[in-house]
Amino acid sequence: QNKTDVKIITNQLDLVREFREIYLTSELDDKTVKETLAILEGTKNIIKPRDRNIKSRDRESKGETLEKIESEIANFDYEQKRAALQMMDGPQRIRGLAGSGKTIVLAMKAALIHLREPSVNILYTFYTKSLYDFIKSLITRFYRQYSEIDPNWKKINILHAWGGKNLPGVYYN
């Protein structure tokens, strides 16, 4: 097989074998490892923050702390990976503290379900009105990672939990 050919890896054993065949002249740095994990986890498509111009490289500065936090967002922890990839029959509720990754986990889950079961109706509900466009963008990004077309939005409903007279929502409708 030509070195430039694409190899499709479908299970963990093949992935381990592939990594064992790679000969590296030096150890990978943390940035490369994290980037590789983000690609393998499918979180590479998450919108990245713009680079900050931090004058002080003081490890205790607010800017440095914020930059570190933002760089970690795309790397899921074990529970987030499990929640995003685990498929269950029937409704599933994901709960967590603010900033814990619920929106991203659910967007990935919606995209994966739609890829696997394109005829199934999916309801993605949320409480923050300003998240609608962001959620739609995330689902599209995750879906397009594995498909050359956009999701069928007739099958994926993104609705505010409550809704109201001027806003469609799960409870109002």
CSV table of C-alpha atoms in Angstrom, one decimal:
chain,number,residue,atom,x,y,z
A,1,GLN,CA,0.0,0.0,0.0
A,2,ASN,CA,1.3,3.5,-0.9
A,3,LYS,CA,2.1,5.7,2.1
A,4,THR,CA,-0.2,8.4,0.7
A,5,ASP,CA,-3.2,6.1,0.5
A,6,VAL,CA,-6.0,6.6,3.0
A,7,LYS,CA,-6.4,3.8,5.5
A,8,ILE,CA,-9.8,3.2,7.1
A,9,ILE,CA,-9.6,2.0,10.7
A,10,THR,CA,-12.8,0.6,12.1
A,11,ASN,CA,-11.8,-0.7,15.5
A,12,GLN,CA,-9.5,-0.2,18.4
A,13,LEU,CA,-7.3,-3.2,17.6
A,14,ASP,CA,-6.6,-1.8,14.1
A,15,LEU,CA,-5.8,1.6,15.5
A,16,VAL,CA,-3.3,0.2,18.0
A,17,ARG,CA,-1.6,-1.9,15.2
A,18,GLU,CA,-1.4,1.2,13.0
A,19,PHE,CA,0.2,3.3,15.7
A,20,ARG,CA,2.7,0.5,16.4
A,21,GLU,CA,3.8,0.6,12.7
A,22,ILE,CA,4.5,4.3,12.8
A,23,TYR,CA,8.2,5.1,13.4
A,24,LEU,CA,8.8,8.4,15.1
A,25,THR,CA,12.2,9.9,15.4
A,26,SER,CA,11.2,11.8,18.6
A,27,GLU,CA,8.4,11.8,21.1
A,28,LEU,CA,5.2,13.7,20.2
A,29,ASP,CA,4.7,17.0,22.1
A,30,ASP,CA,1.5,17.6,24.1
A,31,LYS,CA,0.0,19.9,21.5
A,32,THR,CA,0.3,17.2,18.8
A,33,VAL,CA,-1.1,14.5,21.1
A,34,LYS,CA,-4.1,16.7,22.0
A,35,GLU,CA,-4.7,17.6,18.3
A,36,THR,CA,-4.6,13.9,17.3
A,37,LEU,CA,-7.0,13.0,20.1
A,38,ALA,CA,-9.4,15.8,19.0
A,39,ILE,CA,-9.3,14.5,15.5
A,40,LEU,CA,-9.9,10.9,16.5
A,41,GLU,CA,-12.7,11.9,18.9
A,42,GLY,CA,-14.4,14.0,16.3
A,43,THR,CA,-14.1,17.1,18.4
A,44,LYS,CA,-11.7,18.8,16.0
A,45,ASN,CA,-14.6,20.5,14.3
A,46,ILE,CA,-15.5,22.4,17.4
A,47,ILE,CA,-15.2,26.2,16.8
A,48,LYS,CA,-11.8,27.2,18.1
A,49,PRO,CA,-11.3,30.6,19.9
A,50,ARG,CA,-9.1,33.1,18.1
A,51,ASP,CA,-5.5,33.5,19.3
A,52,ARG,CA,-5.1,35.9,22.1
A,53,ASN,CA,-2.4,38.5,22.2
A,54,ILE,CA,-1.2,38.0,25.8
A,55,LYS,CA,1.6,40.4,26.6
A,56,SER,CA,2.4,38.8,30.0
A,57,ARG,CA,3.2,35.1,29.9
A,58,ASP,CA,2.6,34.9,33.6
A,59,ARG,CA,1.1,31.5,34.3
A,60,GLU,CA,-1.1,33.1,36.9
A,61,SER,CA,-2.6,35.8,34.6
A,62,LYS,CA,-6.3,35.7,33.7
A,63,GLY,CA,-5.5,35.7,30.0
A,64,GLU,CA,-3.1,32.8,30.3
A,65,THR,CA,-5.6,30.9,32.4
A,66,LEU,CA,-8.4,31.6,29.9
A,67,GLU,CA,-6.3,30.5,27.0
A,68,LYS,CA,-5.5,27.2,28.8
A,69,ILE,CA,-9.1,26.5,29.6
A,70,GLU,CA,-10.2,27.2,26.0
A,71,SER,CA,-7.5,24.9,24.6
A,72,GLU,CA,-8.8,22.1,26.8
A,73,ILE,CA,-12.5,22.4,25.6
A,74,ALA,CA,-12.0,20.3,22.5
A,75,ASN,CA,-10.6,17.3,24.5
A,76,PHE,CA,-13.4,15.3,25.9
A,77,ASP,CA,-13.0,13.4,29.2
A,78,TYR,CA,-14.1,9.8,29.5
A,79,GLU,CA,-17.7,10.5,30.6
A,80,GLN,CA,-18.3,13.0,27.8
A,81,LYS,CA,-17.0,10.5,25.2
A,82,ARG,CA,-19.2,7.8,26.6
A,83,ALA,CA,-22.3,10.0,26.6
A,84,ALA,CA,-21.7,11.2,23.1
A,85,LEU,CA,-21.0,7.8,21.6
A,86,GLN,CA,-23.4,5.5,23.6
A,87,MET,CA,-26.6,4.8,21.8
A,88,MET,CA,-29.7,4.0,23.8
A,89,ASP,CA,-33.3,3.1,22.9
A,90,GLY,CA,-35.7,5.9,23.7
A,91,PRO,CA,-35.3,9.4,25.2
A,92,GLN,CA,-32.0,10.3,26.9
A,93,ARG,CA,-31.3,13.2,29.1
A,94,ILE,CA,-27.8,14.7,29.6
A,95,ARG,CA,-27.3,16.9,32.6
A,96,GLY,CA,-24.4,18.8,34.0
A,97,LEU,CA,-23.0,22.0,35.3
A,98,ALA,CA,-22.6,25.1,33.1
A,99,GLY,CA,-19.6,24.7,30.9
A,100,SER,CA,-19.4,20.9,31.3
A,101,GLY,CA,-19.8,20.2,27.6
A,102,LYS,CA,-23.5,19.3,27.4
A,103,THR,CA,-24.2,21.3,24.2
A,104,ILE,CA,-21.3,19.7,22.4
A,105,VAL,CA,-22.0,16.2,23.6
A,106,LEU,CA,-25.6,16.5,22.5
A,107,ALA,CA,-24.8,18.0,19.1
A,108,MET,CA,-22.3,15.2,18.4
A,109,LYS,CA,-24.9,12.6,19.6
A,110,ALA,CA,-27.6,14.1,17.3
A,111,ALA,CA,-25.3,14.1,14.3
A,112,LEU,CA,-24.2,10.5,15.0
A,113,ILE,CA,-27.8,9.3,15.4
A,114,HIS,CA,-28.8,11.1,12.2
A,115,LEU,CA,-25.9,9.4,10.3
A,116,ARG,CA,-26.8,5.9,11.6
A,117,GLU,CA,-30.6,6.3,11.4
A,118,PRO,CA,-31.5,9.0,8.8
A,119,SER,CA,-35.2,8.2,8.9
A,120,VAL,CA,-35.5,8.7,12.7
A,121,ASN,CA,-36.9,12.0,14.1
A,122,ILE,CA,-34.6,13.7,16.5
A,123,LEU,CA,-35.5,16.4,19.0
A,124,TYR,CA,-32.7,18.6,20.5
A,125,THR,CA,-34.1,20.8,23.2
A,126,PHE,CA,-32.4,23.5,25.1
A,127,TYR,CA,-33.1,26.5,27.5
A,128,THR,CA,-30.8,29.3,26.2
A,129,LYS,CA,-32.4,31.1,23.3
A,130,SER,CA,-29.1,32.3,21.9
A,131,LEU,CA,-27.8,28.7,21.4
A,132,TYR,CA,-30.0,27.8,18.5
A,133,ASP,CA,-27.6,28.9,15.7
A,134,PHE,CA,-24.6,27.5,17.6
A,135,ILE,CA,-26.3,24.1,18.1
A,136,LYS,CA,-27.3,23.9,14.4
A,137,SER,CA,-23.7,24.8,13.4
A,138,LEU,CA,-22.2,22.1,15.7
A,139,ILE,CA,-24.6,19.4,14.4
A,140,THR,CA,-23.7,20.3,10.8
A,141,ARG,CA,-20.0,20.3,11.5
A,142,PHE,CA,-20.1,16.9,13.2
A,143,TYR,CA,-22.4,15.5,10.5
A,144,ARG,CA,-20.3,16.8,7.7
A,145,GLN,CA,-17.2,15.1,9.2
A,146,TYR,CA,-18.7,11.8,8.0
A,147,SER,CA,-21.0,12.9,5.1
A,148,GLU,CA,-20.7,15.1,2.0
A,149,ILE,CA,-24.1,16.5,2.4
A,150,ASP,CA,-25.8,18.6,5.2
A,151,PRO,CA,-28.1,16.9,7.7
A,152,ASN,CA,-31.8,16.6,6.8
A,153,TRP,CA,-33.3,19.3,9.0
A,154,LYS,CA,-36.8,17.9,8.4
A,155,LYS,CA,-35.6,15.0,10.7
A,156,ILE,CA,-33.7,17.1,13.3
A,157,ASN,CA,-35.8,19.5,15.3
A,158,ILE,CA,-33.9,22.0,17.4
A,159,LEU,CA,-36.5,23.6,19.8
A,160,HIS,CA,-36.4,25.7,22.9
A,161,ALA,CA,-37.7,23.8,25.9
A,162,TRP,CA,-40.5,26.1,26.7
A,163,GLY,CA,-41.2,28.3,23.7
A,164,GLY,CA,-44.0,30.9,23.6
A,165,LYS,CA,-46.2,33.0,21.4
A,166,ASN,CA,-43.3,34.2,19.2
A,167,LEU,CA,-41.0,31.2,19.7
A,168,PRO,CA,-41.6,27.6,18.9
A,169,GLY,CA,-40.9,25.3,21.8
A,170,VAL,CA,-41.5,21.8,23.1
A,171,TYR,CA,-44.0,22.6,25.8
A,172,TYR,CA,-45.7,25.5,24.0
A,173,ASN,CA,-46.2,23.5,20.8
